[in-house]
Amino acid sequence: MTSDSTQQSAAHGVDVTALKGHIQSNFEKILAELTELVAIPSIAWDSFDPANLEKSAQAVAELAKTAGMQSIEILREPTDSGAMGAPALVAHRPAAEGKPTVLLYAHHDVQPPGDEADWNTPVFEATRVGDRLFGRGAADDKAGIMVHIAAMRAVLDSVEDFGVGVTYFFEGEEEAGSPSFRNFLEAHQDKLAADVIIVADSGNWAVGTPALTTSLRGMCAAEITVRSLKHAVHSGMFGGPILDAPILAAKLISTFHDENGDVAIQGLLSHDSADVDFTEEQFRVDSGVSDSFALAGTGKITDRLWNKPALSVIGMDVPSVSHSSNTLIPQMRFKVSMRLAPGQDPAKALEAFEAHVKSVDLRGAEVEFKPIEAGSSYQANLDAPANATAAWALEQAWGVVPVNMGLGGSIPFISDLSEIFPQAQILVTGVEDPDSRAHSANESLHLGDFQHAIEAEALLLARINAEGL
Ligand SMILES: [Zn+2]
């Protein structure tokens, strides 16, 4: 076999060079368009001007027109509380006979700026410094929108008979927790139905190393109240035979982890399945953990972050030190938040947690357990054909084999997508890298990775067009 024909068969009917060339020659224009999006402070929090969300929805609708979309709508649905949700763009290009449809998701809203004094460049003015573009939304997730726009323009210009159906779904309230998302999916299920869903709102393993995000932890939380007295009493008159509520709560809390620092709740799922790991040194730098602190838990750091449960106490109702007096505190309430391994049913996790709490001997003190929220985890089907096609596209774009990555946090809307569209193959991609600082001051986008992310999506669409799914 000549090297030419080897290259062609490796290309799966896709002209890799033409697509990359198209993106290269349009890259400055794409950056200019991204800069215009960054200039709109589209923040979906109540305390910010909602007119900017309308403006950014209009701006992405204009971009959709340049990407071959035939029906373009800005739609809203109410949240469960009855308030109207933020404007979302839904745009569609129908599939040719026999071709599949791909839904491309991103969000056009951004995080608030935080303290502007912490920024080295103007928050809403995309600013290039070296190989990065700084600004709120420059990465999360206006770059995700530009990946979808630019990839479509590349395939329409460079691929003959491109017949894959494409739907854009750019929501406007992701950073506010997507309050109308579920209702939106249910109301527009027909418009959004697809064979493959690409969510461009995550990141890559490192600058220069692409990744698919293939798992997300779930979460649940509970409020626990410990009571040993009907009312407060003098600590001198009654201290001794009676243990106060904070002491009892501390005794209970100390049972939540074993001597290694792993979560000690029986019956919770836990996997050792990460392909990659952080060095301890890198993790220490990224997290800012104290130098003297010995990291908790066992196994790879990535498994501890992605594939095992984690448990934190995130609030306590106790008198402050400045209001303390010589009394035995009769009751104490605290809130526990748990991150759950992919595949863990949050309701079962709460049952296991409650059973643990009730089993601890606190000398018969009253213990109340109140489950308060639960969010599903996500585990990609690694055998789905779109997964292999996406891995091929990422490798062609970056020239580096991609990593399957987990995410320690939760993206609840991904489980909504998989529940409403169970037949769709979901791919979670993105433009961020470990230095992107999404949500923080000095958010930025690596321009090389951004270009590769556009290439990868164009290559993926072109190969789906050539070979189907
Ligand atoms: Zn995002």
Short mmCIF file of C-alpha atoms and ligand atoms in Angstrom, two decimals:
data_model
loop_
_atom_site.label_atom_id
_atom_site.label_comp_id
_atom_site.label_asym_id
_atom_site.label_seq_id
_atom_site.Cartn_x
_atom_site.Cartn_y
_atom_site.Cartn_z
CA MET A 1 0.00 0.00 0.00
CA THR A 2 1.41 3.41 -0.88
CA SER A 3 1.53 6.05 1.79
CA ASP A 4 -1.07 8.02 -0.18
CA SER A 5 -3.66 5.28 -0.09
CA THR A 6 -2.83 4.55 3.55
CA GLN A 7 -3.54 8.17 4.33
CA GLN A 8 -6.76 8.08 2.38
CA SER A 9 -8.11 4.99 4.11
CA ALA A 10 -7.09 6.45 7.48
CA ALA A 11 -9.09 9.54 6.51
CA HIS A 12 -12.41 7.62 6.18
CA GLY A 13 -13.52 9.56 3.12
CA VAL A 14 -12.72 12.91 4.75
CA ASP A 15 -10.44 15.51 3.16
CA VAL A 16 -8.62 16.36 6.38
CA THR A 17 -6.27 18.83 4.70
CA ALA A 18 -9.06 20.82 3.04
CA LEU A 19 -11.03 21.15 6.28
CA LYS A 20 -8.00 22.19 8.30
CA GLY A 21 -7.02 24.67 5.59
CA HIS A 22 -10.48 26.25 5.60
CA ILE A 23 -10.38 26.72 9.36
CA GLN A 24 -6.82 28.06 9.26
CA SER A 25 -7.65 30.66 6.62
CA ASN A 26 -10.77 31.81 8.52
CA PHE A 27 -9.29 31.72 11.99
CA GLU A 28 -8.77 35.48 12.44
CA LYS A 29 -12.38 36.08 11.39
CA ILE A 30 -13.58 33.45 13.88
CA LEU A 31 -11.62 35.20 16.65
CA ALA A 32 -13.15 38.54 15.66
CA GLU A 33 -16.64 37.01 15.93
CA LEU A 34 -15.79 35.49 19.30
CA THR A 35 -14.56 38.91 20.44
CA GLU A 36 -17.95 40.42 19.55
CA LEU A 37 -19.74 37.76 21.59
CA VAL A 38 -17.46 38.33 24.59
CA ALA A 39 -18.35 42.05 24.47
CA ILE A 40 -21.96 41.22 25.47
CA PRO A 41 -22.19 40.73 29.28
CA SER A 42 -24.89 38.05 29.00
CA ILE A 43 -25.38 36.98 32.61
CA ALA A 44 -28.52 35.03 33.51
CA TRP A 45 -28.52 35.94 37.21
CA ASP A 46 -31.43 37.98 38.55
CA SER A 47 -29.22 40.88 39.60
CA PHE A 48 -27.94 41.50 36.04
CA ASP A 49 -29.64 43.20 33.08
CA PRO A 50 -31.60 40.53 31.14
CA ALA A 51 -31.48 42.72 28.00
CA ASN A 52 -27.94 41.43 27.46
CA LEU A 53 -29.28 37.88 27.18
CA GLU A 54 -31.63 39.03 24.41
CA LYS A 55 -28.68 40.70 22.73
CA SER A 56 -26.47 37.63 22.88
CA ALA A 57 -29.32 35.39 21.70
CA GLN A 58 -29.72 37.72 18.69
CA ALA A 59 -25.97 37.71 18.08
CA VAL A 60 -25.77 33.91 17.99
CA ALA A 61 -28.86 33.81 15.75
CA GLU A 62 -27.00 36.05 13.27
CA LEU A 63 -24.03 33.69 13.40
CA ALA A 64 -26.32 30.69 12.82
CA LYS A 65 -27.43 32.34 9.55
CA THR A 66 -23.80 32.21 8.35
CA ALA A 67 -23.61 28.48 9.10
CA GLY A 68 -26.26 27.15 6.73
CA MET A 69 -29.15 27.00 9.18
CA GLN A 70 -32.58 27.13 7.61
CA SER A 71 -34.93 27.66 10.52
CA ILE A 72 -33.70 29.91 13.28
CA GLU A 73 -35.79 30.61 16.38
CA ILE A 74 -35.24 32.22 19.75
CA LEU A 75 -37.41 30.33 22.23
CA ARG A 76 -38.18 30.49 25.94
CA GLU A 77 -39.94 28.18 28.35
CA PRO A 78 -41.01 28.79 31.94
CA THR A 79 -39.13 27.36 34.91
CA ASP A 80 -40.94 25.17 37.45
CA SER A 81 -41.55 28.26 39.60
CA GLY A 82 -43.39 29.90 36.69
CA ALA A 83 -40.77 32.56 35.89
CA MET A 84 -39.83 32.79 32.20
CA GLY A 85 -36.54 31.13 31.32
CA ALA A 86 -33.75 32.83 29.37
CA PRO A 87 -33.82 32.97 25.55
CA ALA A 88 -32.34 29.94 23.79
CA LEU A 89 -31.44 29.67 20.14
CA VAL A 90 -32.76 26.66 18.25
CA ALA A 91 -31.67 26.49 14.62
CA HIS A 92 -31.99 23.61 12.23
CA ARG A 93 -30.72 22.33 8.94
CA PRO A 94 -32.68 19.23 7.90
CA ALA A 95 -30.95 15.94 7.12
CA ALA A 96 -30.80 14.63 3.59
CA GLU A 97 -32.56 11.31 2.98
CA GLY A 98 -30.91 8.57 5.03
CA LYS A 99 -28.48 10.87 6.87
CA PRO A 100 -28.41 11.19 10.67
CA THR A 101 -29.00 14.37 12.67
CA VAL A 102 -26.53 15.89 15.12
CA LEU A 103 -27.53 18.30 17.91
CA LEU A 104 -24.81 20.82 18.81
CA TYR A 105 -25.17 22.29 22.31
CA ALA A 106 -23.41 25.27 23.89
CA HIS A 107 -24.53 28.19 26.09
CA HIS A 108 -24.43 31.90 25.29
CA ASP A 109 -24.67 33.12 28.90
CA VAL A 110 -21.61 33.61 31.09
CA GLN A 111 -20.60 33.77 34.73
CA PRO A 112 -20.66 37.17 36.46
CA PRO A 113 -17.29 38.96 36.40
CA GLY A 114 -16.59 38.64 40.13
CA ASP A 115 -14.27 41.33 41.47
CA GLU A 116 -13.10 43.23 38.39
CA ALA A 117 -9.97 44.29 40.28
CA ASP A 118 -8.78 40.66 40.08
CA TRP A 119 -8.70 40.80 36.27
CA ASN A 120 -5.52 41.70 34.39
CA THR A 121 -7.46 42.65 31.23
CA PRO A 122 -10.92 44.23 30.74
CA VAL A 123 -13.56 41.60 31.63
CA PHE A 124 -15.74 41.93 28.53
CA GLU A 125 -13.06 42.93 26.04
CA ALA A 126 -11.44 39.84 24.55
CA THR A 127 -7.70 40.46 24.81
CA ARG A 128 -4.97 38.40 23.23
CA VAL A 129 -1.92 37.79 25.36
CA GLY A 130 0.58 35.36 23.83
CA ASP A 131 -1.27 32.24 22.70
CA ARG A 132 -4.35 32.90 24.85
CA LEU A 133 -7.47 35.03 24.55
CA PHE A 134 -8.65 36.51 27.86
CA GLY A 135 -12.18 37.64 28.74
CA ARG A 136 -15.38 36.42 30.42
CA GLY A 137 -16.88 33.77 28.16
CA ALA A 138 -13.80 33.66 25.90
CA ALA A 139 -13.69 29.97 26.83
CA ASP A 140 -16.91 29.13 28.76
CA ASP A 141 -18.83 28.93 26.59
CA LYS A 142 -18.79 31.46 23.78
CA ALA A 143 -15.85 29.57 22.31
CA GLY A 144 -18.09 26.47 22.35
CA ILE A 145 -20.64 28.37 20.25
CA MET A 146 -17.93 29.45 17.81
CA VAL A 147 -16.73 25.83 17.50
CA HIS A 148 -20.22 24.83 16.34
CA ILE A 149 -20.53 27.81 13.98
CA ALA A 150 -17.06 27.54 12.42
CA ALA A 151 -17.13 23.74 12.09
CA MET A 152 -20.41 23.92 10.16
CA ARG A 153 -19.10 26.64 7.84
CA ALA A 154 -16.01 24.52 7.15
CA VAL A 155 -17.97 21.39 6.21
CA LEU A 156 -20.49 23.31 4.11
CA ASP A 157 -17.67 24.97 2.14
CA SER A 158 -15.34 21.97 1.88
CA VAL A 159 -17.46 18.80 1.86
CA GLU A 160 -19.38 17.91 -1.28
CA ASP A 161 -23.01 16.87 -0.65
CA PHE A 162 -22.93 17.46 3.07
CA GLY A 163 -26.28 15.98 4.10
CA VAL A 164 -26.05 15.45 7.86
CA GLY A 165 -28.92 17.18 9.67
CA VAL A 166 -27.67 19.70 12.21
CA THR A 167 -29.53 21.43 15.04
CA TYR A 168 -28.04 24.21 17.14
CA PHE A 169 -29.27 24.46 20.71
CA PHE A 170 -27.58 27.39 22.44
CA GLU A 171 -29.18 27.96 25.83
CA GLY A 172 -28.94 31.20 27.79
CA GLU A 173 -29.03 30.21 31.47
CA GLU A 174 -26.51 27.42 32.01
CA GLU A 175 -24.44 29.38 34.52
CA ALA A 176 -27.62 30.08 36.49
CA GLY A 177 -28.32 26.33 36.76
CA SER A 178 -30.47 25.93 33.60
CA PRO A 179 -33.75 26.41 35.53
CA SER A 180 -36.02 25.99 32.48
CA PHE A 181 -33.87 23.35 30.74
CA ARG A 182 -35.97 20.30 31.56
CA ASN A 183 -39.20 22.06 30.55
CA PHE A 184 -37.50 23.32 27.41
CA LEU A 185 -36.43 19.80 26.39
CA GLU A 186 -39.92 18.46 27.01
CA ALA A 187 -41.62 21.30 25.11
CA HIS A 188 -39.29 21.10 22.10
CA GLN A 189 -38.47 17.42 22.07
CA ASP A 190 -39.35 17.08 18.37
CA LYS A 191 -37.18 20.01 17.31
CA LEU A 192 -34.22 18.83 19.36
CA ALA A 193 -34.37 15.10 18.55
CA ALA A 194 -31.05 13.82 17.22
CA ASP A 195 -28.94 10.70 16.73
CA VAL A 196 -25.85 12.30 18.26
CA ILE A 197 -25.65 15.18 20.77
CA ILE A 198 -22.37 17.08 21.07
CA VAL A 199 -22.09 19.16 24.24
CA ALA A 200 -19.19 21.59 23.79
CA ASP A 201 -18.95 22.84 27.38
CA SER A 202 -16.13 20.86 28.96
CA GLY A 203 -12.40 20.75 28.45
CA ASN A 204 -9.30 18.86 27.48
CA TRP A 205 -6.74 17.01 29.55
CA ALA A 206 -3.96 19.55 28.95
CA VAL A 207 -2.95 22.12 26.34
CA GLY A 208 -2.05 19.94 23.37
CA THR A 209 -3.84 16.80 24.65
CA PRO A 210 -7.49 16.43 23.63
CA ALA A 211 -10.11 14.62 25.69
CA LEU A 212 -13.65 13.40 25.67
CA THR A 213 -15.42 13.87 28.98
CA THR A 214 -16.89 10.43 29.53
CA SER A 215 -18.11 10.55 33.11
CA LEU A 216 -19.48 13.04 35.60
CA ARG A 217 -20.06 12.48 39.28
CA GLY A 218 -23.55 12.81 40.68
CA MET A 219 -24.41 14.51 43.92
CA CYS A 220 -26.70 14.47 46.91
CA ALA A 221 -26.91 16.34 50.18
CA ALA A 222 -28.51 16.02 53.59
CA GLU A 223 -29.15 18.13 56.67
CA ILE A 224 -28.46 16.37 59.94
CA THR A 225 -29.60 17.62 63.35
CA VAL A 226 -28.18 16.20 66.58
CA ARG A 227 -29.97 16.94 69.89
CA SER A 228 -29.03 15.94 73.44
CA LEU A 229 -30.98 18.49 75.51
CA LYS A 230 -34.47 20.02 75.40
CA HIS A 231 -32.93 23.47 76.00
CA ALA A 232 -29.56 25.07 76.73
CA VAL A 233 -28.23 24.68 80.27
CA HIS A 234 -25.33 26.11 82.28
CA SER A 235 -22.11 24.25 81.43
CA GLY A 236 -20.85 24.49 85.03
CA MET A 237 -24.06 23.21 86.63
CA PHE A 238 -24.72 20.41 84.11
CA GLY A 239 -21.45 19.76 82.25
CA GLY A 240 -20.06 16.27 82.83
CA PRO A 241 -22.97 13.82 82.59
CA ILE A 242 -24.22 15.52 79.42
CA LEU A 243 -22.35 15.86 76.12
CA ASP A 244 -23.28 18.94 74.10
CA ALA A 245 -24.59 18.71 70.54
CA PRO A 246 -21.37 19.94 68.80
CA ILE A 247 -19.33 17.22 70.55
CA LEU A 248 -21.86 14.58 69.48
CA ALA A 249 -21.97 15.97 65.93
CA ALA A 250 -18.17 15.87 65.77
CA LYS A 251 -18.25 12.24 66.93
CA LEU A 252 -20.75 11.45 64.16
CA ILE A 253 -18.82 13.39 61.49
CA SER A 254 -15.60 11.58 62.42
CA THR A 255 -17.17 8.29 61.27
CA PHE A 256 -17.76 9.50 57.68
CA HIS A 257 -14.19 8.67 56.57
CA ASP A 258 -11.95 5.73 57.38
CA GLU A 259 -8.36 5.99 58.61
CA ASN A 260 -7.12 6.41 55.00
CA GLY A 261 -9.51 9.25 54.33
CA ASP A 262 -11.80 7.24 52.02
CA VAL A 263 -15.56 7.72 52.50
CA ALA A 264 -16.67 5.04 54.97
CA ILE A 265 -20.39 4.87 54.10
CA GLN A 266 -21.16 1.21 53.31
CA GLY A 267 -22.91 0.50 50.02
CA LEU A 268 -21.66 3.43 47.92
CA LEU A 269 -20.26 2.72 44.47
CA SER A 270 -16.57 3.36 43.90
CA HIS A 271 -14.44 2.53 40.85
CA ASP A 272 -10.74 2.39 40.00
CA SER A 273 -11.07 3.07 36.29
CA ALA A 274 -9.21 6.27 35.32
CA ASP A 275 -6.79 5.91 32.39
CA VAL A 276 -4.71 8.91 33.39
CA ASP A 277 -3.54 10.51 36.61
CA PHE A 278 -2.32 13.83 37.95
CA THR A 279 1.03 13.94 39.65
CA GLU A 280 0.63 14.72 43.34
CA GLU A 281 2.78 17.79 42.78
CA GLN A 282 0.47 19.09 40.02
CA PHE A 283 -2.61 18.44 42.13
CA ARG A 284 -1.07 20.29 45.05
CA VAL A 285 -0.36 23.33 42.88
CA ASP A 286 -3.83 23.33 41.27
CA SER A 287 -5.72 22.91 44.54
CA GLY A 288 -3.63 25.08 46.84
CA VAL A 289 -3.74 22.38 49.54
CA SER A 290 -1.43 23.02 52.53
CA ASP A 291 2.08 21.64 52.04
CA SER A 292 1.89 19.62 55.25
CA PHE A 293 -1.51 18.02 54.49
CA ALA A 294 -1.28 14.33 53.51
CA LEU A 295 -3.80 13.78 50.68
CA ALA A 296 -6.83 11.73 51.72
CA GLY A 297 -8.11 8.54 50.11
CA THR A 298 -6.54 5.72 48.16
CA GLY A 299 -5.94 4.94 44.48
CA LYS A 300 -5.19 7.35 41.65
CA ILE A 301 -5.92 11.00 42.35
CA THR A 302 -8.11 11.04 39.22
CA ASP A 303 -10.15 8.10 40.55
CA ARG A 304 -10.57 9.91 43.87
CA LEU A 305 -11.81 12.96 41.96
CA TRP A 306 -13.91 11.30 39.24
CA ASN A 307 -14.85 7.74 40.19
CA LYS A 308 -15.19 7.60 43.98
CA PRO A 309 -17.55 9.29 46.39
CA ALA A 310 -16.46 12.40 48.26
CA LEU A 311 -18.14 13.82 51.35
CA SER A 312 -17.88 17.33 52.80
CA VAL A 313 -19.54 19.25 55.60
CA ILE A 314 -20.54 22.51 53.91
CA GLY A 315 -22.42 24.33 56.68
CA MET A 316 -23.04 24.25 60.42
CA ASP A 317 -25.51 26.10 62.62
CA VAL A 318 -23.61 26.74 65.83
CA PRO A 319 -23.10 29.89 67.91
CA SER A 320 -20.15 31.92 66.66
CA VAL A 321 -17.13 32.24 68.93
CA SER A 322 -17.95 35.91 69.56
CA HIS A 323 -21.45 34.93 70.75
CA SER A 324 -20.37 31.91 72.77
CA SER A 325 -21.31 31.60 76.44
CA ASN A 326 -20.85 28.99 79.14
CA THR A 327 -23.80 26.84 78.12
CA LEU A 328 -24.20 23.33 76.82
CA ILE A 329 -25.47 23.72 73.26
CA PRO A 330 -28.64 21.61 73.06
CA GLN A 331 -28.80 20.95 69.32
CA MET A 332 -26.76 21.40 66.22
CA ARG A 333 -27.63 21.22 62.54
CA PHE A 334 -25.10 20.68 59.77
CA LYS A 335 -25.24 20.07 56.04
CA VAL A 336 -23.33 17.36 54.23
CA SER A 337 -22.73 17.37 50.48
CA MET A 338 -21.70 14.18 48.73
CA ARG A 339 -20.27 13.66 45.25
CA LEU A 340 -21.19 10.25 43.88
CA ALA A 341 -19.37 7.84 41.59
CA PRO A 342 -20.70 7.54 38.02
CA GLY A 343 -23.54 5.01 37.97
CA GLN A 344 -24.53 5.63 41.60
CA ASP A 345 -28.27 6.12 42.12
CA PRO A 346 -28.45 9.27 44.30
CA ALA A 347 -31.58 8.06 46.12
CA LYS A 348 -29.79 4.82 47.09
CA ALA A 349 -26.78 6.84 48.22
CA LEU A 350 -29.00 8.91 50.50
CA GLU A 351 -30.53 5.72 51.94
CA ALA A 352 -27.06 4.30 52.60
CA PHE A 353 -25.98 7.57 54.20
CA GLU A 354 -29.05 7.71 56.43
CA ALA A 355 -28.49 4.10 57.51
CA HIS A 356 -24.90 4.97 58.41
CA VAL A 357 -25.91 8.07 60.38
CA LYS A 358 -28.58 6.16 62.30
CA SER A 359 -26.16 3.32 63.12
CA VAL A 360 -23.62 5.49 64.95
CA ASP A 361 -23.83 5.27 68.74
CA LEU A 362 -24.30 8.80 70.12
CA ARG A 363 -25.44 7.67 73.60
CA GLY A 364 -29.03 7.78 72.43
CA ALA A 365 -29.00 11.44 71.36
CA GLU A 366 -31.76 12.33 68.88
CA VAL A 367 -30.60 12.43 65.27
CA GLU A 368 -32.73 13.81 62.45
CA PHE A 369 -31.78 13.13 58.84
CA LYS A 370 -33.26 15.26 56.06
CA PRO A 371 -32.34 14.41 52.46
CA ILE A 372 -32.41 17.66 50.46
CA GLU A 373 -31.27 17.22 46.91
CA ALA A 374 -30.03 14.67 44.46
CA GLY A 375 -28.50 14.92 40.99
CA SER A 376 -27.69 12.06 38.68
CA SER A 377 -24.22 11.14 37.54
CA TYR A 378 -23.33 10.47 33.94
CA GLN A 379 -21.40 7.64 32.35
CA ALA A 380 -20.90 7.70 28.59
CA ASN A 381 -21.46 4.50 26.69
CA LEU A 382 -17.87 3.98 25.56
CA ASP A 383 -19.03 1.39 23.01
CA ALA A 384 -21.28 3.89 21.19
CA PRO A 385 -19.94 4.22 17.63
CA ALA A 386 -19.91 8.03 17.82
CA ASN A 387 -17.33 7.72 20.59
CA ALA A 388 -14.81 6.00 18.32
CA THR A 389 -15.52 8.47 15.51
CA ALA A 390 -15.00 11.39 17.88
CA ALA A 391 -11.74 9.89 19.17
CA TRP A 392 -10.56 9.61 15.56
CA ALA A 393 -11.50 13.25 14.87
CA LEU A 394 -9.72 14.52 17.98
CA GLU A 395 -6.58 12.58 17.08
CA GLN A 396 -6.63 13.90 13.50
CA ALA A 397 -7.03 17.47 14.76
CA TRP A 398 -4.44 17.48 17.54
CA GLY A 399 -2.08 14.78 16.25
CA VAL A 400 -2.28 13.27 19.74
CA VAL A 401 -4.34 10.31 21.00
CA PRO A 402 -7.24 11.66 23.10
CA VAL A 403 -7.84 10.85 26.74
CA ASN A 404 -11.15 9.71 28.25
CA MET A 405 -11.59 12.09 31.13
CA GLY A 406 -13.95 12.22 34.07
CA LEU A 407 -15.21 15.31 35.79
CA GLY A 408 -15.54 15.50 39.55
CA GLY A 409 -18.37 18.02 39.35
CA SER A 410 -21.90 17.49 38.14
CA ILE A 411 -23.54 18.83 34.97
CA PRO A 412 -27.17 17.95 35.78
CA PHE A 413 -28.42 18.94 32.31
CA ILE A 414 -26.39 16.12 30.75
CA SER A 415 -28.45 13.55 32.61
CA ASP A 416 -31.59 15.45 31.51
CA LEU A 417 -30.42 15.08 27.90
CA SER A 418 -29.76 11.37 28.30
CA GLU A 419 -33.14 10.85 30.00
CA ILE A 420 -35.18 12.74 27.39
CA PHE A 421 -33.18 11.40 24.41
CA PRO A 422 -32.19 7.90 25.56
CA GLN A 423 -31.47 6.74 22.01
CA ALA A 424 -29.02 9.58 21.26
CA GLN A 425 -25.26 9.11 21.57
CA ILE A 426 -23.90 11.94 23.72
CA LEU A 427 -20.39 13.34 23.29
CA VAL A 428 -19.05 15.83 25.82
CA THR A 429 -16.25 17.92 24.30
CA GLY A 430 -14.93 21.41 24.92
CA VAL A 431 -12.27 24.05 24.51
CA GLU A 432 -11.06 24.52 28.06
CA ASP A 433 -7.72 23.42 29.45
CA PRO A 434 -6.57 23.25 33.09
CA ASP A 435 -5.46 26.89 32.91
CA SER A 436 -8.70 28.31 31.43
CA ARG A 437 -10.06 29.46 34.82
CA ALA A 438 -13.68 29.32 33.70
CA HIS A 439 -15.84 31.06 36.36
CA SER A 440 -12.79 32.86 37.84
CA ALA A 441 -11.00 36.10 37.10
CA ASN A 442 -8.71 35.99 34.04
CA GLU A 443 -10.71 33.33 32.20
CA SER A 444 -8.93 32.48 28.96
CA LEU A 445 -8.89 30.29 25.88
CA HIS A 446 -5.84 28.60 24.38
CA LEU A 447 -5.92 29.57 20.71
CA GLY A 448 -4.18 26.42 19.44
CA ASP A 449 -6.62 24.14 21.28
CA PHE A 450 -9.53 26.28 20.09
CA GLN A 451 -8.49 25.84 16.46
CA HIS A 452 -8.08 22.08 16.99
CA ALA A 453 -11.50 21.87 18.65
CA ILE A 454 -13.08 23.44 15.54
CA GLU A 455 -11.11 21.06 13.31
CA ALA A 456 -12.16 18.04 15.35
CA GLU A 457 -15.85 18.91 15.16
CA ALA A 458 -15.65 19.59 11.40
CA LEU A 459 -13.83 16.27 10.87
CA LEU A 460 -16.39 14.43 12.99
CA LEU A 461 -19.31 15.91 11.02
CA ALA A 462 -17.58 15.14 7.72
CA ARG A 463 -16.92 11.53 8.68
CA ILE A 464 -20.50 11.03 9.87
CA ASN A 465 -21.55 12.41 6.47
CA ALA A 466 -19.22 10.00 4.63
CA GLU A 467 -19.81 6.83 6.64
CA GLY A 468 -22.94 7.34 8.71
CA LEU A 469 -22.90 6.35 12.35
ZN ZN B 1 -20.10 26.31 30.52
#
